[in-house]
Amino acid sequence: MLEIRALEKHFGTLKAVDGISFSARPGEILGLLGPNGAGKTTLVSMIAGLLPADGGQVLIDGRTLCGDQDPLKRRIGLVPQDLALIEELPAQDNLAFFGALYGLKGLALRAAASRVLDLVGLSDRAGDRVATFSGGMKRRLNLAAALMHDPEILLLDEPTVGVDPQSRNAIFDNLETLKRQRRTLIYTTHYMEEVERLCERVVILDHGRVLADASLADLTRTGIVNPRLHIELNAGGDGHWLEELRGLDGVASANLAGTQLAVGIADLAADTSRILSWLSGRGMVIHGFASERPSLESVFLSLTGRSFRE
Amino acid sequence: MSLTALVALVRKDLKLFFHDRRAVIMSFAAPIVIASFFGFLFQGASGQANQARIPVAVVDQDQTDLSRKLIARLGEDKQVQVEALSLDRALDQVRRGKTTVALRIPAGFSEGATRTFFSGGAKPELSLDYDPSHAMELGLVRGLLTEAAMTVVSAEMFTGPAGRKSLETSLDQLERSNLAEGERSDLKRLLESARAWNVRQEQQPATARRGGLSLPYSLKEEALTSRSATPYNSYAHAFAGMGVQFILFMGIEAGISILVARRSGLWKRLCAAPLSRRLLLGGRALSAALVSLIILGVVYVFARLIFHVHIEGSAAGFLGVCLAFSLMTATFGLLIASLGRTPEATRGLAIFATLILVMLGGAWVPAFIFPAWLQKLTLFIPTRWAVDGLDAMTWRGLGFQAALAPIAVLLGFALAFGLIALARFRWEVEG
């Protein structure tokens, strides 16, 4: 169990991490979501023991992580945002090197390399230099290197930056495998769809603070991260039917502005046709409609009242 | 676990070093090629091979037997290459840098030189027009010309017709002079004796004639090293200097590699492992020191096989200097990593600083040609001790005692660099 308690980090007058607390359980993928500069990377660096905290604690199964040589660091694997590989060396030499940093040697080292290469699907390229790999393959190897010492907690700092969709899916599959192995995964990103795909729970950060810490289901129920339907009606009327619409199953919110109706729904696929039918049944003529998946932009706007990149 | 990690860190650096062909070429071939060139250049100074002769153009406007003898005498010296040219051509050659010195022997030189040999009066003027970029050679030509002129003019005075005529003129002038009677009679006896000698010599066959002045000594020159019969080998110093220079370049790259790792994210992964900071930096320093020793080994093996550079002094001292210098290089790399910000900016500055260190350390030219104040100043520069230490153990042939000071100083610098690096190193990764 990873527990973060009131963690703080200052760079001069800037509070990069400002009293952040959360926890993550084994077998959980926790999404750390936030815009650039929100403090995600600083937070991950502090959890990994790369940056000392100015306040608060990082606890692993109740024990505080402290010092460069703390054996607790063996229980953490770090996948840095920048590729942390030696391009001139073959993949297997990279893995051997990173495994040896954790004391692995001989048969155990070879077995670990074989295991992680299998996991990320690079066994057939083990002897090739990393420089010859595609961007996606490098990202997968970057993940494999963090798994050499079989950590219980994996810190992933935007591990899919610059990756093609195919490789991204491959990485997601790897992470789901790791989740099934009861590892704790902390996944930082600023892509909402990645959080939706992978994470049960999300911590939304901004200016070094936690804006929201909830499961996706809870966020959906509060209407923060619902997909939306934008429907253009022939006439909005007085909107007396809005309350009835809001009471329908799967409808989280409904707002009318002139002839433009915005409906927050739980599931685009399941709820769209039902709502359109309901509106037609009330005699309303639909001129057109568009669906909108929730983005960090919209979530962030909902939580802070300001735009993502202001 | 620490030992496993240390071995992995060192092995990784060695693999990367040997993987990078440019680094290998720069580290092995470059010092060998440049040291070979410098060694060849300075070989002449040791008298072991043909030194390039100084080209001297001679313009003989006198066209007398004496002027021809002067030119021939000058041309006998192996340090100059004499060529007779017209005045315009000679001056043009000097201006173009094709000839170092143009010697002009004016008309009337023979008569003027013999006339003024024993008496005063206006002396004939020899002109030396020279290339200003070869001012040092001018001194040598001037000295050789003085010797040649004294030899042929004095020989003419004692054995030739021009000398006899000059003696008769001098005797005639003496009769009309206002000298005191005692001085005049003494001088007259001297001149008459010289004339009688001249007449007798002229009756001899040309080959049997003796006379004239010569240098009152012969010169024996011997390069002195600690071991007798061990000649100076210019390649020994050149390989020491260039080895030191290119190993320091390798040290720079070792430091830069840390900055590159820090930027790539590799440093984060290294710091995320449960390893001490000393181990992380120590691993880099150890690999750099090993590479330094390997380079020194390869360079000196080449120098031994091709240029017969031997360790004439203490082998243990040589190893000690190599080891101390390698450690100094390794911590020099750490110092660069601790003070540098970006790899690009740091590399340029570090190379500049290294070139200054190498230049002042006597790696390019021996430190003894520096001014006295600079020689004292360079005692505070580690490269000076490295080069001097390697020189002492190779061509100077000194014992282990002579290696102690360079070893101690180099280890002192290594310790200082290492401590500064540890104190100043930015451990915190960028957020």
Short mmCIF file of N, CA and C in Angstrom, two decimals, chain A residues 35-128:
data_model
loop_
_atom_site.label_atom_id
_atom_site.label_comp_id
_atom_site.label_asym_id
_atom_site.label_seq_id
_atom_site.Cartn_x
_atom_site.Cartn_y
_atom_site.Cartn_z
N PRO A 35 -2.73 19.40 -15.83
CA PRO A 35 -2.05 20.06 -16.96
C PRO A 35 -0.55 20.11 -16.72
N ASN A 36 0.18 20.52 -17.75
CA ASN A 36 1.62 20.70 -17.58
C ASN A 36 1.87 21.72 -16.48
N GLY A 37 2.84 21.39 -15.61
CA GLY A 37 3.15 22.30 -14.52
C GLY A 37 2.27 22.10 -13.30
N ALA A 38 1.42 21.08 -13.32
CA ALA A 38 0.52 20.86 -12.18
C ALA A 38 1.27 20.29 -10.98
N GLY A 39 2.47 19.73 -11.22
CA GLY A 39 3.25 19.13 -10.14
C GLY A 39 3.31 17.62 -10.21
N LYS A 40 2.85 17.05 -11.32
CA LYS A 40 2.81 15.58 -11.43
C LYS A 40 4.20 14.96 -11.38
N THR A 41 5.10 15.49 -12.22
CA THR A 41 6.45 14.91 -12.29
C THR A 41 7.21 15.11 -10.99
N THR A 42 7.03 16.29 -10.39
CA THR A 42 7.69 16.54 -9.10
C THR A 42 7.19 15.54 -8.05
N LEU A 43 5.87 15.32 -8.07
CA LEU A 43 5.29 14.39 -7.11
C LEU A 43 5.84 12.97 -7.32
N VAL A 44 5.89 12.55 -8.58
CA VAL A 44 6.42 11.22 -8.89
C VAL A 44 7.89 11.12 -8.47
N SER A 45 8.65 12.18 -8.72
CA SER A 45 10.08 12.17 -8.33
C SER A 45 10.23 12.05 -6.82
N MET A 46 9.33 12.68 -6.09
CA MET A 46 9.40 12.59 -4.62
C MET A 46 9.02 11.19 -4.14
N ILE A 47 8.02 10.60 -4.78
CA ILE A 47 7.63 9.24 -4.37
C ILE A 47 8.77 8.26 -4.66
N ALA A 48 9.48 8.50 -5.79
CA ALA A 48 10.57 7.60 -6.16
C ALA A 48 11.84 7.84 -5.35
N GLY A 49 11.83 8.87 -4.52
CA GLY A 49 13.02 9.15 -3.71
C GLY A 49 14.06 9.98 -4.42
N LEU A 50 13.69 10.59 -5.53
CA LEU A 50 14.65 11.40 -6.28
C LEU A 50 14.73 12.81 -5.73
N LEU A 51 13.65 13.27 -5.14
CA LEU A 51 13.60 14.62 -4.57
C LEU A 51 13.20 14.52 -3.11
N PRO A 52 13.94 15.18 -2.23
CA PRO A 52 13.53 15.16 -0.83
C PRO A 52 12.31 16.06 -0.62
N ALA A 53 11.44 15.63 0.26
CA ALA A 53 10.24 16.44 0.54
C ALA A 53 10.56 17.55 1.52
N ASP A 54 9.91 18.68 1.34
CA ASP A 54 10.03 19.76 2.32
C ASP A 54 9.06 19.55 3.47
N GLY A 55 8.10 18.68 3.26
CA GLY A 55 7.14 18.37 4.30
C GLY A 55 6.35 17.14 3.89
N GLY A 56 5.77 16.46 4.88
CA GLY A 56 4.95 15.29 4.58
C GLY A 56 5.77 14.02 4.47
N GLN A 57 5.11 12.95 4.09
CA GLN A 57 5.76 11.64 4.06
C GLN A 57 5.29 10.81 2.88
N VAL A 58 6.20 9.92 2.46
CA VAL A 58 5.83 8.85 1.52
C VAL A 58 5.94 7.55 2.30
N LEU A 59 4.84 6.84 2.43
CA LEU A 59 4.82 5.61 3.22
C LEU A 59 4.54 4.41 2.32
N ILE A 60 5.33 3.37 2.51
CA ILE A 60 5.06 2.11 1.81
C ILE A 60 4.80 1.06 2.88
N ASP A 61 3.59 0.55 2.89
CA ASP A 61 3.16 -0.36 3.95
C ASP A 61 3.49 0.21 5.33
N GLY A 62 3.26 1.49 5.48
CA GLY A 62 3.44 2.14 6.78
C GLY A 62 4.84 2.58 7.10
N ARG A 63 5.79 2.28 6.24
CA ARG A 63 7.19 2.68 6.51
C ARG A 63 7.57 3.86 5.63
N THR A 64 8.28 4.79 6.24
CA THR A 64 8.67 6.00 5.52
C THR A 64 9.88 5.73 4.64
N LEU A 65 9.80 6.23 3.43
CA LEU A 65 10.94 6.12 2.52
C LEU A 65 11.92 7.24 2.84
N CYS A 66 13.17 6.88 3.16
CA CYS A 66 14.14 7.94 3.44
C CYS A 66 15.54 7.48 3.06
N GLY A 67 16.27 8.38 2.45
CA GLY A 67 17.67 8.10 2.11
C GLY A 67 17.82 7.42 0.77
N ASP A 68 19.03 7.65 0.17
CA ASP A 68 19.30 7.10 -1.17
C ASP A 68 19.33 5.58 -1.18
N GLN A 69 19.82 4.99 -0.07
CA GLN A 69 20.03 3.55 -0.09
C GLN A 69 18.92 2.78 0.63
N ASP A 70 17.80 3.46 0.91
CA ASP A 70 16.70 2.80 1.60
C ASP A 70 16.23 1.57 0.80
N PRO A 71 16.24 0.39 1.41
CA PRO A 71 15.82 -0.83 0.70
C PRO A 71 14.37 -0.74 0.18
N LEU A 72 13.59 0.18 0.78
CA LEU A 72 12.22 0.36 0.29
C LEU A 72 12.19 0.76 -1.18
N LYS A 73 13.28 1.39 -1.63
CA LYS A 73 13.33 1.81 -3.04
C LYS A 73 13.27 0.62 -3.99
N ARG A 74 13.65 -0.55 -3.48
CA ARG A 74 13.56 -1.76 -4.32
C ARG A 74 12.11 -2.10 -4.67
N ARG A 75 11.19 -1.59 -3.85
CA ARG A 75 9.77 -1.94 -4.06
C ARG A 75 9.11 -0.97 -5.06
N ILE A 76 9.90 0.00 -5.53
CA ILE A 76 9.36 0.99 -6.46
C ILE A 76 10.07 0.86 -7.81
N GLY A 77 9.30 0.91 -8.87
CA GLY A 77 9.87 0.98 -10.21
C GLY A 77 9.46 2.29 -10.84
N LEU A 78 10.41 2.94 -11.52
CA LEU A 78 10.13 4.26 -12.10
C LEU A 78 10.23 4.19 -13.63
N VAL A 79 9.20 4.66 -14.29
CA VAL A 79 9.25 4.83 -15.75
C VAL A 79 9.25 6.34 -16.00
N PRO A 80 10.44 6.92 -16.22
CA PRO A 80 10.50 8.38 -16.37
C PRO A 80 9.83 8.83 -17.66
N GLN A 81 9.44 10.10 -17.66
CA GLN A 81 8.80 10.67 -18.84
C GLN A 81 9.77 10.67 -20.02
N ASP A 82 11.03 11.07 -19.78
CA ASP A 82 12.04 10.99 -20.84
C ASP A 82 12.56 9.57 -20.90
N LEU A 83 12.85 9.12 -22.09
CA LEU A 83 13.37 7.76 -22.25
C LEU A 83 14.65 7.61 -21.45
N ALA A 84 14.69 6.64 -20.58
CA ALA A 84 15.87 6.41 -19.74
C ALA A 84 16.54 5.13 -20.21
N LEU A 85 17.06 5.18 -21.40
CA LEU A 85 17.70 4.00 -22.00
C LEU A 85 19.04 4.39 -22.58
N ILE A 86 19.89 3.38 -22.77
CA ILE A 86 21.19 3.63 -23.39
C ILE A 86 21.08 3.17 -24.84
N GLU A 87 20.95 4.12 -25.72
CA GLU A 87 20.61 3.82 -27.11
C GLU A 87 21.68 3.00 -27.82
N GLU A 88 22.92 3.17 -27.41
CA GLU A 88 24.03 2.51 -28.11
C GLU A 88 24.10 1.02 -27.80
N LEU A 89 23.44 0.59 -26.73
CA LEU A 89 23.54 -0.81 -26.31
C LEU A 89 22.29 -1.59 -26.72
N PRO A 90 22.43 -2.91 -26.88
CA PRO A 90 21.25 -3.73 -27.17
C PRO A 90 20.26 -3.71 -26.02
N ALA A 91 19.02 -4.08 -26.33
CA ALA A 91 17.96 -4.07 -25.32
C ALA A 91 18.34 -4.93 -24.12
N GLN A 92 18.88 -6.12 -24.39
CA GLN A 92 19.18 -7.03 -23.27
C GLN A 92 20.31 -6.47 -22.40
N ASP A 93 21.25 -5.75 -22.99
CA ASP A 93 22.31 -5.14 -22.19
C ASP A 93 21.76 -4.02 -21.32
N ASN A 94 20.81 -3.28 -21.89
CA ASN A 94 20.15 -2.24 -21.09
C ASN A 94 19.49 -2.85 -19.87
N LEU A 95 18.73 -3.92 -20.11
CA LEU A 95 18.00 -4.55 -19.01
C LEU A 95 18.96 -5.14 -17.99
N ALA A 96 20.03 -5.74 -18.48
CA ALA A 96 21.02 -6.32 -17.57
C ALA A 96 21.63 -5.23 -16.69
N PHE A 97 21.91 -4.10 -17.31
CA PHE A 97 22.49 -3.00 -16.55
C PHE A 97 21.53 -2.51 -15.45
N PHE A 98 20.28 -2.27 -15.85
CA PHE A 98 19.34 -1.73 -14.86
C PHE A 98 19.01 -2.77 -13.78
N GLY A 99 18.99 -4.02 -14.16
CA GLY A 99 18.76 -5.07 -13.17
C GLY A 99 19.91 -5.15 -12.17
N ALA A 100 21.14 -5.00 -12.68
CA ALA A 100 22.32 -5.10 -11.81
C ALA A 100 22.34 -3.97 -10.79
N LEU A 101 21.75 -2.82 -11.14
CA LEU A 101 21.70 -1.71 -10.17
C LEU A 101 20.91 -2.10 -8.94
N TYR A 102 20.03 -3.10 -9.09
CA TYR A 102 19.24 -3.58 -7.95
C TYR A 102 19.80 -4.89 -7.39
N GLY A 103 21.03 -5.19 -7.78
CA GLY A 103 21.70 -6.35 -7.21
C GLY A 103 21.44 -7.65 -7.93
N LEU A 104 20.71 -7.63 -9.02
CA LEU A 104 20.46 -8.88 -9.76
C LEU A 104 21.72 -9.29 -10.51
N LYS A 105 21.96 -10.59 -10.55
CA LYS A 105 23.12 -11.07 -11.32
C LYS A 105 22.89 -12.52 -11.72
N GLY A 106 23.71 -12.96 -12.64
CA GLY A 106 23.68 -14.36 -13.05
C GLY A 106 22.34 -14.78 -13.62
N LEU A 107 21.90 -15.95 -13.16
CA LEU A 107 20.68 -16.56 -13.67
C LEU A 107 19.45 -15.69 -13.39
N ALA A 108 19.41 -15.12 -12.19
CA ALA A 108 18.26 -14.29 -11.82
C ALA A 108 18.15 -13.09 -12.74
N LEU A 109 19.31 -12.53 -13.11
CA LEU A 109 19.31 -11.37 -14.00
C LEU A 109 18.80 -11.75 -15.39
N ARG A 110 19.28 -12.88 -15.88
CA ARG A 110 18.86 -13.32 -17.23
C ARG A 110 17.36 -13.67 -17.23
N ALA A 111 16.92 -14.29 -16.15
CA ALA A 111 15.50 -14.67 -16.07
C ALA A 111 14.61 -13.43 -16.03
N ALA A 112 15.06 -12.42 -15.27
CA ALA A 112 14.27 -11.18 -15.18
C ALA A 112 14.19 -10.49 -16.54
N ALA A 113 15.33 -10.46 -17.24
CA ALA A 113 15.36 -9.82 -18.56
C ALA A 113 14.41 -10.54 -19.51
N SER A 114 14.45 -11.86 -19.45
CA SER A 114 13.59 -12.66 -20.33
C SER A 114 12.11 -12.41 -20.00
N ARG A 115 11.81 -12.32 -18.70
CA ARG A 115 10.43 -12.12 -18.26
C ARG A 115 9.88 -10.78 -18.75
N VAL A 116 10.65 -9.71 -18.57
CA VAL A 116 10.11 -8.39 -18.93
C VAL A 116 10.10 -8.19 -20.45
N LEU A 117 11.04 -8.83 -21.13
CA LEU A 117 11.01 -8.75 -22.61
C LEU A 117 9.77 -9.44 -23.16
N ASP A 118 9.44 -10.57 -22.54
CA ASP A 118 8.21 -11.27 -22.93
C ASP A 118 6.99 -10.39 -22.68
N LEU A 119 6.98 -9.77 -21.51
CA LEU A 119 5.82 -8.96 -21.14
C LEU A 119 5.56 -7.84 -22.15
N VAL A 120 6.64 -7.16 -22.56
CA VAL A 120 6.45 -6.00 -23.46
C VAL A 120 6.56 -6.41 -24.93
N GLY A 121 6.73 -7.70 -25.18
CA GLY A 121 6.72 -8.19 -26.55
C GLY A 121 7.94 -7.82 -27.36
N LEU A 122 9.10 -7.79 -26.70
CA LEU A 122 10.33 -7.42 -27.43
C LEU A 122 11.37 -8.54 -27.39
N SER A 123 10.96 -9.74 -27.10
CA SER A 123 11.94 -10.84 -26.99
C SER A 123 12.72 -11.03 -28.28
N ASP A 124 12.05 -10.87 -29.41
CA ASP A 124 12.73 -11.09 -30.68
C ASP A 124 13.69 -9.96 -31.04
N ARG A 125 13.65 -8.87 -30.30
CA ARG A 125 14.57 -7.75 -30.58
C ARG A 125 15.58 -7.57 -29.45
N ALA A 126 15.71 -8.58 -28.62
CA ALA A 126 16.57 -8.46 -27.42
C ALA A 126 18.00 -8.08 -27.76
N GLY A 127 18.51 -8.60 -28.87
CA GLY A 127 19.92 -8.36 -29.21
C GLY A 127 20.14 -7.13 -30.06
N ASP A 128 19.07 -6.42 -30.38
CA ASP A 128 19.22 -5.23 -31.24
C ASP A 128 19.48 -3.99 -30.40
#
